C-alpha positions as a printed Julia matrix, in Angstrom:
570×3 Matrix{Float64}:
  14.65  -35.99  -10.2
  10.94  -36.42   -9.85
   8.84  -33.5    -8.75
   5.98  -34.52   -6.5
   3.38  -32.5    -4.67
   2.24  -32.1    -1.12
  -0.86  -34.19   -0.8
  -2.8   -35.79    1.98
  -4.93  -32.82    3.02
  -8.43  -34.04    3.76
 -11.21  -32.56    1.68
 -14.14  -30.92    3.39
 -17.67  -31.19    2.13
 -19.16  -28.24    0.34
 -20.85  -26.04    2.93
 -23.1   -23.04    2.49
 -22.81  -20.02    4.74
 -25.99  -18.53    6.16
 -25.7   -15.39    4.06
 -25.16  -17.3     0.8
 -28.35  -18.75   -0.61
 -27.24  -18.99   -4.22
 -25.86  -21.94   -6.19
 -23.85  -22.24   -9.38
 -25.98  -22.46  -12.49
 -26.76  -25.88  -13.92
 -25.41  -26.77  -17.41
 -28.92  -26.5   -18.9
 -29.44  -23.04  -17.42
 -26.07  -21.97  -18.76
 -26.82  -23.33  -22.21
 -30.23  -21.65  -22.38
 -28.92  -18.26  -21.23
 -25.93  -18.5   -23.54
 -28.25  -19.21  -26.48
 -30.39  -16.19  -25.61
 -27.38  -13.93  -25.13
 -25.52  -15.01  -28.24
 -28.4   -15.29  -30.7
 -27.39  -14.04  -34.12
 -23.72  -13.61  -33.17
 -20.69  -14.79  -35.13
 -18.81  -18.01  -34.15
 -16.85  -18.06  -30.9
 -13.21  -16.91  -31.37
 -10.62  -19.68  -31.32
  -8.5   -18.09  -28.61
  -9.96  -18.59  -25.12
 -11.15  -15.86  -22.82
  -8.75  -15.65  -19.87
  -9.73  -14.48  -16.4
  -6.83  -14.39  -13.95
  -7.91  -13.83  -10.33
  -5.25  -13.03   -7.73
  -5.81  -12.59   -4.01
  -3.43  -10.75   -1.71
  -1.88  -12.45    1.35
  -4.24  -15.45    1.33
  -2.45  -18.27    3.17
  -2.11  -21.93    2.25
  -4.61  -22.89    4.97
  -7.08  -20.15    4.09
  -9.29  -22.11    1.7
 -11.93  -24.71    2.41
 -10.41  -27.6     0.48
  -7.31  -27.48    2.7
  -9.48  -28.3     5.72
  -9.52  -24.7     6.82
 -11.87  -23.13    9.36
 -12.72  -20.69    6.57
 -15.63  -21.7     4.32
 -15.12  -21.14    0.6
 -17.84  -23.18   -1.15
 -17.44  -21.49   -4.54
 -13.65  -21.74   -4.7
 -13.87  -25.33   -3.46
 -16.33  -26.31   -6.19
 -14.47  -24.53   -8.98
 -11.22  -26.18   -7.89
 -12.85  -29.61   -7.5
 -14.31  -29.42  -11.02
 -11.02  -28.16  -12.45
  -7.38  -28.86  -11.59
  -5.88  -28.05   -8.2
  -2.24  -27.03   -8.3
  -0.65  -28.5    -5.18
   2.96  -27.97   -6.24
   2.53  -24.31   -7.17
   5.01  -21.56   -6.24
   4.76  -17.81   -6.01
   6.92  -15.12   -4.35
   6.94  -14.17   -0.65
   5.75  -10.56   -1.15
   3.51   -8.5    -3.43
   5.58   -6.68   -6.06
   7.81   -9.65   -7.0
   4.84  -11.96   -7.65
   3.08   -9.42   -9.84
   6.26   -8.59  -11.75
   6.92  -12.27  -12.46
   3.35  -12.84  -13.62
   3.41   -9.8   -15.91
   6.91  -10.38  -17.37
   7.46  -14.14  -17.09
  10.92  -13.39  -15.68
  12.66  -13.97  -12.39
  13.25  -10.91  -10.21
  16.99  -11.06  -10.85
  16.24  -10.34  -14.52
  14.07   -7.27  -13.87
  16.06   -5.61  -11.07
  13.21   -6.09   -8.56
  15.08   -8.55   -6.35
  14.75   -6.46   -3.21
  11.58   -5.77   -1.24
   8.56   -4.04   -2.79
   8.13   -0.82   -4.77
   7.2     1.81   -2.21
   4.82    4.66   -3.12
   7.5     7.36   -3.01
  10.14    5.45   -4.96
  10.83    6.56   -8.56
  10.72    2.95   -9.68
   8.46    0.66  -11.68
   8.39   -2.37  -13.92
  11.35   -1.92  -16.35
  10.33   -0.3   -19.62
  12.31   -2.8   -21.71
  10.03   -5.66  -20.61
   7.23   -6.69  -22.96
   4.36   -7.48  -20.63
   1.85  -10.32  -20.79
  -1.08   -8.02  -21.66
   1.01   -6.38  -24.41
   1.64   -9.8   -25.94
  -2.04  -10.65  -25.7
  -2.92   -7.35  -27.35
  -0.62   -8.28  -30.23
  -2.54  -11.55  -30.49
  -5.9    -9.78  -30.79
  -7.06   -9.65  -27.17
  -9.03   -6.95  -25.4
  -7.13   -6.52  -22.1
  -8.42   -5.17  -18.81
  -7.06   -4.87  -15.28
  -9.06   -4.35  -12.11
  -7.53   -3.99   -8.65
  -4.11   -3.68   -7.09
  -1.2    -2.72   -9.39
   1.8    -2.29   -7.06
   4.32   -2.19   -9.91
   5.21    1.49   -9.7
   3.62    4.71  -10.94
   6.18    7.51  -10.66
   5.77    8.25  -14.39
   2.66    7.93  -16.53
   4.68    5.52  -18.64
   4.56    3.11  -15.67
   0.77    2.99  -15.43
  -1.2    -0.16  -16.35
  -2.75    1.62  -19.35
   0.76    2.19  -20.71
   1.87   -1.4   -20.03
  -0.67   -3.3   -22.08
  -4.09   -2.86  -20.51
  -6.86   -1.23  -22.54
  -8.61   -0.23  -19.31
  -7.64   -0.02  -15.66
  -9.62    0.49  -12.47
  -7.96    0.09   -9.08
  -5.23    1.2    -6.68
  -1.61    1.83   -7.57
   0.02    1.4    -4.13
   0.34   -1.69   -1.95
  -2.19   -1.15    0.83
  -5.3     1.05    0.97
  -8.36    1.47    3.14
 -11.16   -0.73    1.71
 -13.72    2.1     1.92
 -11.92    5.47    1.89
  -9.05    4.36   -0.4
  -6.56    6.29    1.69
  -3.05    4.89    1.43
  -0.19    5.83    3.76
   3.55    5.51    3.35
   4.52    6.6     6.83
   3.13    9.09    9.38
   1.49   12.05    7.7
   2.27   10.72    4.23
  -1.21    9.68    3.13
  -3.19   10.16   -0.05
  -6.19    8.91   -2.0
  -5.54    5.9    -4.23
  -8.32    4.76   -6.54
  -7.93    5.31  -10.25
 -10.06    5.06  -13.37
  -7.61    4.73  -16.23
  -5.14    7.58  -15.66
  -7.53    9.73  -13.63
  -8.33    9.76   -9.91
 -11.7     8.1    -9.17
 -12.85   10.37   -6.34
 -16.53    9.56   -6.88
 -16.12    5.87   -5.97
 -15.07    6.59   -2.39
 -17.06    4.76    0.27
 -17.7     1.51   -1.63
 -16.12   -1.73   -0.37
 -13.29   -2.59   -2.74
 -14.05   -6.32   -3.15
 -17.6    -5.45   -4.22
 -16.48   -2.48   -6.31
 -13.92   -4.54   -8.25
 -16.4    -7.35   -8.8
 -18.96   -4.91  -10.2
 -16.36   -3.55  -12.61
 -15.52   -7.05  -13.9
 -19.21   -7.79  -14.37
 -19.56   -4.53  -16.32
 -16.67   -5.49  -18.6
 -18.26   -8.89  -19.23
 -21.64   -7.35  -19.93
 -20.41   -4.73  -22.41
 -17.87   -6.81  -24.35
 -18.92   -9.11  -27.22
 -17.43  -12.54  -26.39
 -17.82  -13.71  -30.0
 -16.0   -10.87  -31.63
 -12.75  -10.69  -29.67
 -11.04  -12.77  -26.96
 -10.91  -11.15  -23.54
  -8.16  -11.03  -20.89
  -9.06   -9.77  -17.43
  -6.53   -9.54  -14.61
  -8.5    -9.16  -11.38
  -6.03   -8.38   -8.61
  -8.02   -8.23   -5.39
  -6.82   -6.02   -2.57
  -8.27   -8.64   -0.24
  -7.23  -10.15    2.06
  -4.34   -7.76    2.76
  -4.51   -5.49    5.8
  -6.31   -3.4     6.97
  -8.79   -6.06    8.08
 -12.08   -4.53    6.95
 -15.31   -6.16    5.86
 -19.09   -5.6     5.94
 -20.65   -7.02    9.11
 -22.82   -9.59    7.39
 -19.72  -11.55    6.38
 -18.32  -11.53    9.91
 -21.42  -12.98   11.6
 -20.95  -16.61   10.41
 -17.49  -16.61   12.05
 -18.61  -15.23   15.41
 -17.41  -18.47   17.03
 -13.75  -17.78   16.2
 -12.06  -16.5    19.36
  -9.22  -14.81   17.48
 -10.68  -11.48   16.33
  -8.11  -10.96   13.58
  -8.84  -14.44   12.24
 -12.58  -13.74   12.4
 -12.29  -10.57   10.28
  -9.83  -12.23    7.93
 -12.16  -15.2     7.39
 -15.01  -12.81    6.61
 -12.87  -11.07    3.97
 -12.09  -14.43    2.35
 -15.82  -15.22    2.27
 -16.43  -11.89    0.53
 -13.89  -12.91   -2.1
 -15.57  -16.31   -2.44
 -18.9   -14.59   -3.12
 -17.19  -12.26   -5.6
 -15.8   -15.2    -7.56
 -19.29  -16.7    -7.61
 -20.67  -13.51   -9.16
 -17.9   -13.38  -11.76
 -18.43  -17.04  -12.67
 -22.13  -16.36  -13.06
 -21.26  -13.43  -15.35
 -19.05  -15.63  -17.52
 -21.98  -17.99  -18.0
 -24.69  -15.39  -18.41
 -22.88  -13.39  -21.08
 -21.62  -16.3   -23.15
 -17.93  -16.59  -22.17
 -17.88  -19.71  -20.06
 -17.58  -22.52  -22.64
 -14.51  -20.88  -24.16
 -12.93  -19.54  -20.98
 -10.04  -20.31  -18.68
 -10.26  -19.12  -15.08
  -7.04  -19.11  -13.05
  -7.01  -18.52   -9.31
  -3.75  -17.67   -7.56
  -2.49  -16.09   -4.37
   0.42  -13.63   -4.54
   2.32  -14.83   -1.45
   1.89  -16.68    1.82
  -0.4   -15.52    4.6
   0.56  -13.26    7.5
  -0.43  -15.0    10.78
  -0.11  -11.73   12.7
  -2.99  -10.43   10.56
  -5.26  -13.48   10.66
  -3.72  -15.6     7.89
  -2.61  -19.21    8.21
  -0.13  -21.32    6.26
  -0.46  -24.37    8.5
   1.04  -26.96    8.29
   3.73  -25.24    6.22
   6.7   -23.52    7.81
   7.09  -19.74    7.79
   4.89  -16.89    6.62
   4.61  -14.0     4.18
   7.96  -12.36    3.49
   9.97  -15.57    4.01
  11.42  -18.17    1.68
  10.09  -21.07    3.73
   7.25  -22.99    2.1
   4.69  -20.93    4.01
   5.9   -17.85    2.16
   6.31  -19.22   -1.36
   3.96  -22.19   -1.8
   0.74  -20.75   -3.12
  -2.91  -21.58   -3.49
  -3.75  -22.14   -7.12
  -6.19  -23.88   -9.42
  -7.55  -23.73  -12.97
 -11.22  -24.06  -13.83
 -12.13  -24.41  -17.49
 -14.31  -26.45  -19.85
 -11.21  -26.59  -22.09
  -9.27  -28.8   -19.65
  -8.87  -32.32  -21.01
  -8.5   -34.06  -17.64
 -10.61  -32.37  -14.98
 -11.55  -33.02  -11.37
  -8.07  -33.88  -10.2
  -5.04  -32.7    -8.26
  -1.96  -31.81  -10.29
   1.44  -32.64   -8.87
   3.24  -30.8   -11.67
   5.83  -28.27  -10.54
   4.47  -24.86  -11.56
   5.83  -21.36  -10.91
   4.14  -18.01  -11.32
   6.46  -17.11  -14.23
   4.95  -20.03  -16.15
   1.64  -18.24  -16.71
   3.23  -15.86  -19.23
   4.3   -18.48  -21.83
   1.33  -20.71  -21.0
  -1.27  -18.01  -21.66
   0.59  -16.64  -24.68
   0.64  -20.18  -26.08
  -3.1   -20.61  -25.5
  -3.66  -17.28  -27.25
  -1.89  -18.56  -30.36
   1.52  -17.03  -29.74
   4.74  -18.31  -31.26
   8.17  -19.05  -29.81
   9.27  -15.51  -30.68
   6.58  -14.13  -28.34
   8.11  -15.8   -25.28
  11.79  -15.52  -26.13
  13.95  -14.83  -23.08
  11.32  -15.53  -20.4
  12.08  -17.75  -17.41
   8.7   -19.45  -17.43
   7.6   -22.65  -19.17
   4.43  -23.51  -21.04
   2.78  -25.84  -18.53
  -0.63  -26.23  -20.2
  -0.15  -29.87  -21.18
   1.1   -30.68  -17.7
  -2.01  -29.11  -16.18
  -4.62  -30.08  -18.77
  -3.37  -33.52  -19.82
  -1.57  -34.6   -16.66
   1.82  -34.85  -18.33
   5.22  -34.25  -16.72
   5.98  -30.62  -16.05
   8.72  -29.14  -18.24
   9.88  -27.24  -15.14
  12.46  -29.01  -12.98
  13.89  -26.03  -11.12
  12.77  -22.76   -9.49
  14.96  -19.86   -8.47
  13.0   -18.4    -5.59
  15.31  -15.37   -5.47
  18.75  -13.9    -4.84
  18.61  -10.65   -2.86
  22.05   -9.04   -2.42
  20.61   -6.05   -0.49
  18.8    -7.99    2.22
  20.5    -8.04    5.63
  23.39  -10.49    5.41
  23.37  -13.38    7.85
  26.11  -12.91   10.44
  26.77  -16.63   10.54
  27.23  -16.88    6.76
  30.46  -16.83    4.79
  32.11  -17.98    1.58
  33.88  -20.65    3.6
  30.58  -22.11    4.79
  29.52  -22.15    1.16
  32.47  -24.42    0.28
  34.17  -21.53   -1.48
  31.34  -21.58   -4.06
  28.83  -19.11   -2.62
  28.71  -16.6     0.23
  26.01  -18.08    2.46
  25.47  -14.71    4.13
  23.47  -13.66    1.04
  19.73  -14.32    1.12
  18.89  -16.8    -1.64
  16.73  -19.85   -2.26
  16.44  -22.38   -5.04
  14.53  -25.59   -5.67
  15.76  -28.3    -8.05
  13.65  -31.42   -8.36
  12.91  -32.66   -4.86
  15.59  -30.5    -3.23
  15.33  -27.01   -1.8
  18.27  -24.92   -0.61
  18.15  -21.72    1.44
  21.07  -19.44    2.33
  21.43  -16.27    4.36
  18.4   -15.2     6.4
  15.25  -16.84    4.93
  12.98  -15.01    7.36
  10.93  -16.1    10.37
  11.07  -19.89   10.27
   8.51  -21.12   12.76
   5.45  -23.31   12.33
   2.33  -21.49   13.43
  -0.64  -23.69   14.42
  -4.23  -22.82   13.43
  -5.49  -19.72   15.18
  -8.31  -21.25   17.22
  -7.53  -19.57   20.54
  -8.21  -20.94   23.02
  -8.37  -24.68   22.56
  -5.58  -26.22   20.5
  -3.42  -28.75   22.41
  -0.54  -27.11   24.27
   1.87  -29.84   23.19
   1.45  -28.69   19.57
   2.79  -25.28   20.5
   5.78  -26.79   22.31
   6.46  -29.09   19.38
   6.53  -26.24   16.89
   9.13  -24.04   18.61
  12.04  -23.18   16.35
  14.98  -23.86   18.67
  17.78  -24.68   16.25
  20.96  -22.52   16.44
  21.67  -19.7    14.02
  22.51  -21.07   10.58
  23.11  -19.81    7.06
  22.5   -22.97    4.98
  19.48  -25.3     4.94
  18.64  -28.22    2.66
  15.32  -30.05    2.5
  13.8   -32.82    0.43
  10.54  -31.0    -0.19
   8.75  -33.96   -1.75
   9.38  -36.15    1.28
   9.43  -33.35    3.85
   7.05  -30.59    2.69
   6.98  -29.07    6.17
  10.76  -28.48    6.21
  11.39  -30.21    9.52
  14.51  -32.2     8.63
  17.52  -30.14    7.55
  19.84  -32.37    5.46
  22.55  -29.81    4.71
  25.18  -31.63    6.79
  24.19  -35.14    5.63
  24.15  -34.23    1.92
  26.98  -31.75    1.22
  27.07  -33.07   -2.36
  23.56  -31.75   -3.03
  24.36  -28.49   -1.23
  27.37  -27.91   -3.5
  25.35  -28.61   -6.63
  22.65  -26.13   -5.67
  25.18  -23.51   -4.59
  26.71  -23.83   -8.04
  23.26  -23.22   -9.55
  22.96  -20.02   -7.49
  26.3   -18.88   -8.89
  25.05  -19.62  -12.41
  21.88  -17.58  -11.93
  23.69  -14.75  -10.19
  25.89  -14.27  -13.27
  22.75  -13.47  -15.27
  21.35  -10.99  -12.72
  20.84   -7.32  -13.55
  21.58   -4.56  -10.99
  19.03   -4.08   -8.24
  16.61   -1.2    -8.83
  15.81    0.22   -5.4
  15.94    4.03   -5.45
  15.56    6.36   -2.52
  12.28    8.11   -1.86
  11.45   11.21   -3.85
  10.0    14.16   -1.9
   7.96   15.19   -4.94
   5.75   12.1    -4.53
   4.03   13.54   -1.44
   0.25   13.45   -2.13
  -0.07   16.86   -0.48
   1.89   18.24   -3.43
  -0.3    16.39   -5.94
  -3.88   17.27   -5.11
  -4.18   14.82   -2.22
  -3.77   11.64   -4.3
  -1.04    9.19   -5.19
  -0.34   10.01   -8.84
   2.69   10.1   -11.18
   4.99   12.97  -10.19
   7.88   12.7   -12.7
   7.55   13.87  -16.3
   8.02   11.08  -18.85
  10.76   13.04  -20.61
  12.69   13.42  -17.36
  15.72   11.13  -17.27
  16.0     8.48  -14.57
  18.88    8.78  -12.14
  19.92    5.16  -12.12
  23.0     5.96  -10.05
  20.64    6.53   -7.1
  19.22    3.02   -7.23
  21.39    1.52   -4.5
  20.58    2.27   -0.89
  24.22    2.45    0.18
  24.9     5.25   -2.29
  22.17    7.47   -0.94
  23.65    8.92    2.22
  23.86   12.41    0.71
  20.19   12.2    -0.3
  19.21   11.2     3.24
  21.19   14.15    4.67
  19.4    16.5     2.29
  16.08   14.98    3.33
  16.84   15.53    7.03
  18.05   19.07    6.31
  14.88   19.77    4.33
  12.72   18.53    7.21
  14.71   20.63    9.69
  14.28   23.77    7.59
  10.57   23.05    7.27
  10.26   22.61   11.04
  11.99   25.89   11.84
   9.92   27.72    9.22
   6.72   26.47   10.92
   8.11   27.32   14.35
   9.01   30.84   13.23
   5.53   31.3    11.75
   3.92   30.19   15.03
   6.08   32.63   17.04
   5.19   35.52   14.74
   1.49   34.55   14.83
   1.5    34.5    18.62
   3.11   37.96   18.7
   0.42   39.33   16.4
């Protein structure tokens, strides 16, 4: 079946914000500076320099070229001069997207099917996985990561510097303050989270993370010799994830937005846009640009409650509706054969692993066992995508849908289980896919009231949905009852994938992770030689651990109470 993209979004003209007075360098300027920078150097390496930029929680409607109220002149121009990926899929939350990028494997093949890795969980990216930066190291690359890791850190063996990156600068948890770098995992469970390699970067406190990360990338570009060794940089912005924080000068251009959360969110996106401008300038100034590939990707859909927008797609972050899994993405590179176009090729985040390894000169043996496909020819040459199917996920631990059953799955699949798959034009969802409403643009007040009434999700509780995504990208027409033949075929595919799944890795929280026990910072707390207790990795088997936790808290409370009584007596 053909795989077509969602098109028809009107393009907006390139606009400049009042605080941005710069422009991208002209080709002549680039050539002159490159000649000055590279004088006397050896020939450019064959393998391209790769810069992968990921934003956090940026919604489908949160970029200028999707007719957004947010102005992103740099991203718009880079995308317009490159290839826009309008049939591009990611995961609905943070950890899964990063794990699939780094391993090239579906979540069911890494044990990270359920939720995210929480700061106090003794869990991380499985040690048996050869990561993308490790492969690139084998192929002669200098590898660097800047920004949000969120793939576990309970042992030093889990850290980015142990998983293929020569250098690392960023935060290990999922959400931190943009200035203080405090990260909390519940009331009173807070710690500092900014790291330089395997050390805590206390001295960098107080600097806005988007600016700080951009400066680090520029430093890497300035100190590396682009003609001696190919470079891989994974820049994983914290932005635009909550908390909504940004310098005031970025907020001022959006003072007309009535929704305060949207106003701050838009300002944070503009800060990212400026950051990408500075990084692009660095690529040109230091002689990387002509042999570089820049990839821009979001990690999941936007969260409307925090200012994001996925309009006109259905759903939001954390759901398997298109608003949760259809991502923003584009490639900008002089190495593209067919530029300035929109690609309708079906692309998934796992595809970057084999694609980038292939561009780096890797062989079939380097990508053996991955779930991704090499999609370079589809993107660069406009050919058919080798990908015809995407397993969005199968999560056996997620709350089962009360209305689901094996009977409703034609005896093939228990539809109470949360799962989603796309094959060709068709997309199937089972279980509870998450909040399934359409949320209009946040321009309060002012949008027509009949829009809001139109977009109410009033259908009865279900456990099976089927959509023709190519013809109905907004998931308005459920065809599960009209096309039971397609439903059965896709349920059978879920059964096939489920047979290949590894056990879910979702351990209970470890009290030893408390930052107060580790110098006030989130750092590894388990010795590398300490054996993992894999039998604790299922929530339902952890009742004894929870009782011990409650008992421990009770004892602690009474100890404090006793101390207070004695102190008062004294």
